[in-house]
Amino acid sequence: DTAVSQTPKYLVTQMGNDKSIKCEQNLGHDTMYWYKQDSKKFLKIMFSYNNKELIINETVPNRFSPKSPDKAHLNLHINSLELGDSAVYFCASSPGTIHEQYFGPGTRLTVT
Amino acid sequence: QKEVEQNSGPLSVPEGAIASLNCTYSDRGSQSFFWYRQYSGKSPELIMFIYSNGDKEDGRFTAQLNKASQYVSLLIRDSQPSDSATYLCAVRRGGSYIPTFGRGTSLIVHP
């Protein structure tokens, strides 16, 4: 069974469109995350959710909105997509504040 | 500003050698330390974590932590071409939900 899963794996869309990426974890973890990894490979934290509550919201554009329907799911919705949004987006989960993270396979978003 | 610094590399070592990867961090409140391996086109995967000063060994991997000097290192013994990847260092402050990642070191193990 996949621990952290994301859909879709690839997403190609045009500027101005709205898209969503879904994430699910079956590890029973309390905290989930969204990361953006750009072409320079730097892993940048975007959001963190703990028990369905947003606990950290890094300085990302408000076009990005995380939504967590329950503890096992954290979706990422992006409005008005821009060329600079092209990147790989990783979902991750963690059991606690000092513990390791488990990453999903990533979603490669290409905005044309 | 909490920072985690890694040499971007690439670090090139011959097969069978010891690869030494280093990471320094600025936040003295850091409590837990992680090494992730990321193959090209794949997601980061945890290979080691360490919480206490000293060495921690797991197979061919040894993590070393020195909190006084604020560095953590990863040694890979008997390096294999399959170890070629980017290695990410991550640090978590006690009680923080947010880890800080370094930019990663690219390791190339050549036959």
Coordinates of C-alpha atoms in Angstrom, one line a residue:
Chain A
D1 CA 0.0 0.0 0.0
T2 CA 1.3 3.4 -0.9
A3 CA 1.9 5.5 2.2
V4 CA 1.5 9.0 0.7
S5 CA -0.1 9.3 -2.7
Q6 CA -0.7 12.2 -5.0
T7 CA -2.8 12.8 -8.1
P8 CA -2.2 13.6 -10.8
K9 CA 1.4 12.7 -11.4
Y10 CA 1.6 15.1 -14.4
L11 CA -0.4 18.2 -15.0
V12 CA -0.1 20.4 -18.1
T13 CA -2.2 23.4 -18.3
Q14 CA -2.4 26.9 -19.7
M15 CA -1.9 30.2 -17.9
G16 CA -4.9 31.6 -16.2
N17 CA -6.5 28.2 -15.5
D18 CA -7.4 26.8 -12.1
K19 CA -6.2 23.4 -11.0
S20 CA -6.1 21.1 -8.0
I21 CA -3.7 18.5 -6.8
K22 CA -4.8 15.8 -4.3
C23 CA -2.9 14.1 -1.6
E24 CA -3.8 11.2 0.7
Q25 CA -1.8 9.5 3.4
N26 CA -2.6 6.2 5.1
L27 CA 0.0 6.4 7.8
G28 CA -2.3 8.0 10.5
H29 CA 0.0 11.0 10.7
D30 CA -1.3 14.2 12.2
T31 CA 0.7 16.7 10.1
M32 CA 0.7 17.1 6.3
Y33 CA 2.7 19.4 4.1
W34 CA 2.9 20.9 0.6
Y35 CA 6.3 21.6 -0.9
K36 CA 7.4 23.2 -4.1
Q37 CA 10.6 22.1 -5.8
D38 CA 11.7 24.3 -8.6
S39 CA 14.2 23.7 -11.4
K40 CA 17.1 24.5 -9.1
K41 CA 15.9 21.6 -6.9
F42 CA 15.3 23.7 -3.8
L43 CA 12.6 22.2 -1.6
K44 CA 10.4 25.1 -0.4
I45 CA 7.7 24.6 2.2
M46 CA 4.4 26.1 1.2
F47 CA 1.9 24.9 3.8
S48 CA 1.6 22.7 6.8
Y49 CA -1.6 21.3 8.3
N50 CA -1.9 19.7 11.7
N51 CA -5.2 17.9 12.6
K52 CA -7.0 19.8 9.8
E53 CA -5.8 23.2 11.0
L54 CA -3.4 25.4 9.1
I55 CA -0.5 26.0 11.4
I56 CA 2.0 27.6 9.1
N57 CA 1.4 29.5 5.9
E58 CA 4.6 30.5 4.3
T59 CA 4.7 33.6 2.1
V60 CA 3.1 32.1 -1.0
P61 CA 0.7 33.9 -3.2
N62 CA -2.9 33.7 -2.1
R63 CA -3.7 32.0 -5.5
F64 CA -2.6 28.9 -3.6
S65 CA -5.0 27.5 -1.1
P66 CA -4.7 24.2 0.8
K67 CA -7.8 22.3 1.7
S68 CA -8.0 19.5 4.2
P69 CA -11.4 17.6 4.3
D70 CA -10.0 15.2 7.0
K71 CA -6.7 14.3 8.7
A72 CA -5.7 11.9 5.8
H73 CA -6.2 14.3 3.0
L74 CA -4.6 17.6 2.0
N75 CA -5.4 19.1 -1.4
L76 CA -3.8 22.0 -3.1
H77 CA -5.9 24.4 -5.2
I78 CA -4.2 26.9 -7.5
N79 CA -6.1 29.8 -9.1
S80 CA -5.0 31.8 -12.1
L81 CA -1.9 29.7 -12.9
E82 CA 1.2 31.5 -14.0
L83 CA 4.3 30.4 -15.8
G84 CA 6.4 30.6 -12.6
D85 CA 4.1 28.1 -10.9
S86 CA 5.7 25.4 -13.1
A87 CA 7.5 23.0 -10.7
V88 CA 7.2 19.7 -8.9
Y89 CA 4.9 19.8 -6.0
F90 CA 5.4 17.3 -3.2
C91 CA 3.0 16.3 -0.5
A92 CA 4.4 14.9 2.8
S93 CA 3.3 13.8 6.1
S94 CA 4.9 13.4 9.5
P95 CA 3.9 11.8 12.9
G96 CA 5.0 14.7 15.1
T97 CA 7.1 17.8 15.6
I98 CA 10.5 16.1 15.9
H99 CA 9.9 13.3 13.4
E100 CA 10.8 12.5 9.9
Q101 CA 8.6 13.2 6.9
Y102 CA 7.3 10.8 4.2
F103 CA 6.9 12.2 0.8
G104 CA 4.5 11.5 -2.0
P105 CA 5.7 10.8 -5.5
G106 CA 5.2 14.4 -6.6
T107 CA 3.1 16.2 -9.2
R108 CA 5.0 17.8 -12.1
L109 CA 3.0 20.9 -13.0
T110 CA 3.8 22.6 -16.3
V111 CA 2.1 25.9 -17.2
T112 CA 2.2 26.9 -20.8
Chain B
Q1 CA 16.8 33.4 9.8
K2 CA 17.2 29.7 10.3
E3 CA 19.5 28.3 7.7
V4 CA 20.8 24.9 6.7
E5 CA 23.9 25.0 4.5
Q6 CA 25.2 22.2 2.2
N7 CA 27.8 22.2 -0.5
S8 CA 25.9 21.8 -3.7
G9 CA 28.7 19.7 -5.3
P10 CA 28.8 17.6 -7.2
L11 CA 30.9 15.4 -5.0
S12 CA 32.5 12.7 -7.1
V13 CA 33.9 9.6 -5.5
P14 CA 35.1 6.2 -7.0
E15 CA 33.1 3.1 -6.4
G16 CA 34.0 1.5 -3.1
A17 CA 35.2 4.7 -1.5
I18 CA 33.7 6.6 1.5
A19 CA 31.5 9.5 0.6
S20 CA 31.3 12.3 3.2
L21 CA 28.5 14.8 3.0
N22 CA 28.3 17.7 5.4
C23 CA 25.6 20.1 6.6
T24 CA 25.8 23.1 9.0
Y25 CA 22.8 24.8 10.6
S26 CA 22.3 28.1 12.3
D27 CA 19.5 27.4 14.8
R28 CA 20.9 26.3 18.2
G29 CA 17.4 25.2 19.2
S30 CA 17.4 22.4 16.5
Q31 CA 16.5 19.1 18.0
S32 CA 16.2 16.5 15.2
F33 CA 18.3 16.0 12.1
F34 CA 17.6 14.1 8.9
W35 CA 19.2 13.0 5.8
Y36 CA 17.1 12.3 2.7
R37 CA 18.1 10.9 -0.6
Q38 CA 16.5 12.1 -3.8
Y39 CA 17.1 10.4 -7.1
S40 CA 16.5 12.4 -10.2
G41 CA 12.8 12.7 -11.0
K42 CA 11.8 11.0 -7.7
S43 CA 10.7 12.2 -4.3
P44 CA 12.9 12.6 -1.2
E45 CA 13.2 9.4 0.9
L46 CA 14.5 9.2 4.4
I47 CA 17.7 7.4 4.9
M48 CA 18.9 8.5 8.4
F49 CA 17.8 10.5 11.4
I50 CA 19.7 11.5 14.5
Y51 CA 18.7 13.3 17.6
S52 CA 21.8 13.0 19.9
N53 CA 25.4 14.0 19.7
G54 CA 27.7 11.3 18.3
D55 CA 27.4 8.7 15.6
K56 CA 24.5 6.6 14.4
E57 CA 25.1 3.7 12.1
D58 CA 22.7 1.9 9.8
G59 CA 24.3 -0.5 7.3
R60 CA 26.7 1.5 5.1
F61 CA 25.4 4.8 6.4
T62 CA 26.7 6.7 9.4
A63 CA 25.2 10.0 10.6
Q64 CA 27.3 12.2 12.8
L65 CA 26.0 15.0 14.9
N66 CA 28.0 17.7 16.7
K67 CA 25.6 20.2 18.3
A68 CA 28.3 22.4 19.8
S69 CA 29.8 23.0 16.3
Q70 CA 26.3 22.9 14.7
Y71 CA 27.0 20.4 12.0
V72 CA 25.7 17.0 10.9
S73 CA 27.4 14.8 8.4
L74 CA 26.6 11.6 6.5
L75 CA 29.2 9.0 5.7
I76 CA 28.5 6.4 3.0
R77 CA 30.9 3.5 3.1
D78 CA 31.6 1.3 0.1
S79 CA 29.9 3.7 -2.2
Q80 CA 28.0 2.2 -5.1
P81 CA 26.9 3.8 -8.4
S82 CA 23.3 3.4 -7.1
D83 CA 24.2 5.9 -4.3
S84 CA 24.4 8.6 -7.0
A85 CA 21.7 11.1 -6.0
T86 CA 21.1 14.4 -4.3
Y87 CA 21.3 14.2 -0.5
L88 CA 19.2 16.7 1.4
C89 CA 19.9 17.6 5.0
A90 CA 16.9 18.7 7.1
V91 CA 16.7 20.1 10.6
R92 CA 13.8 20.5 13.0
R93 CA 13.6 22.8 16.0
G94 CA 12.0 21.3 19.0
G95 CA 8.2 21.7 18.9
S96 CA 8.2 23.0 15.4
Y97 CA 6.1 21.5 12.7
I98 CA 8.3 22.9 10.0
P99 CA 11.7 21.4 9.1
T100 CA 14.3 23.5 7.3
F101 CA 15.9 21.9 4.3
G102 CA 19.3 22.5 2.8
R103 CA 19.7 22.8 -0.9
G104 CA 21.2 19.4 -1.2
T105 CA 24.5 17.9 -2.3
S106 CA 24.8 16.0 -5.5
L107 CA 26.8 12.8 -5.2
I108 CA 28.2 11.0 -8.1
V109 CA 29.8 7.5 -7.6
H110 CA 31.7 6.5 -10.7
P111 CA 32.7 2.9 -11.5

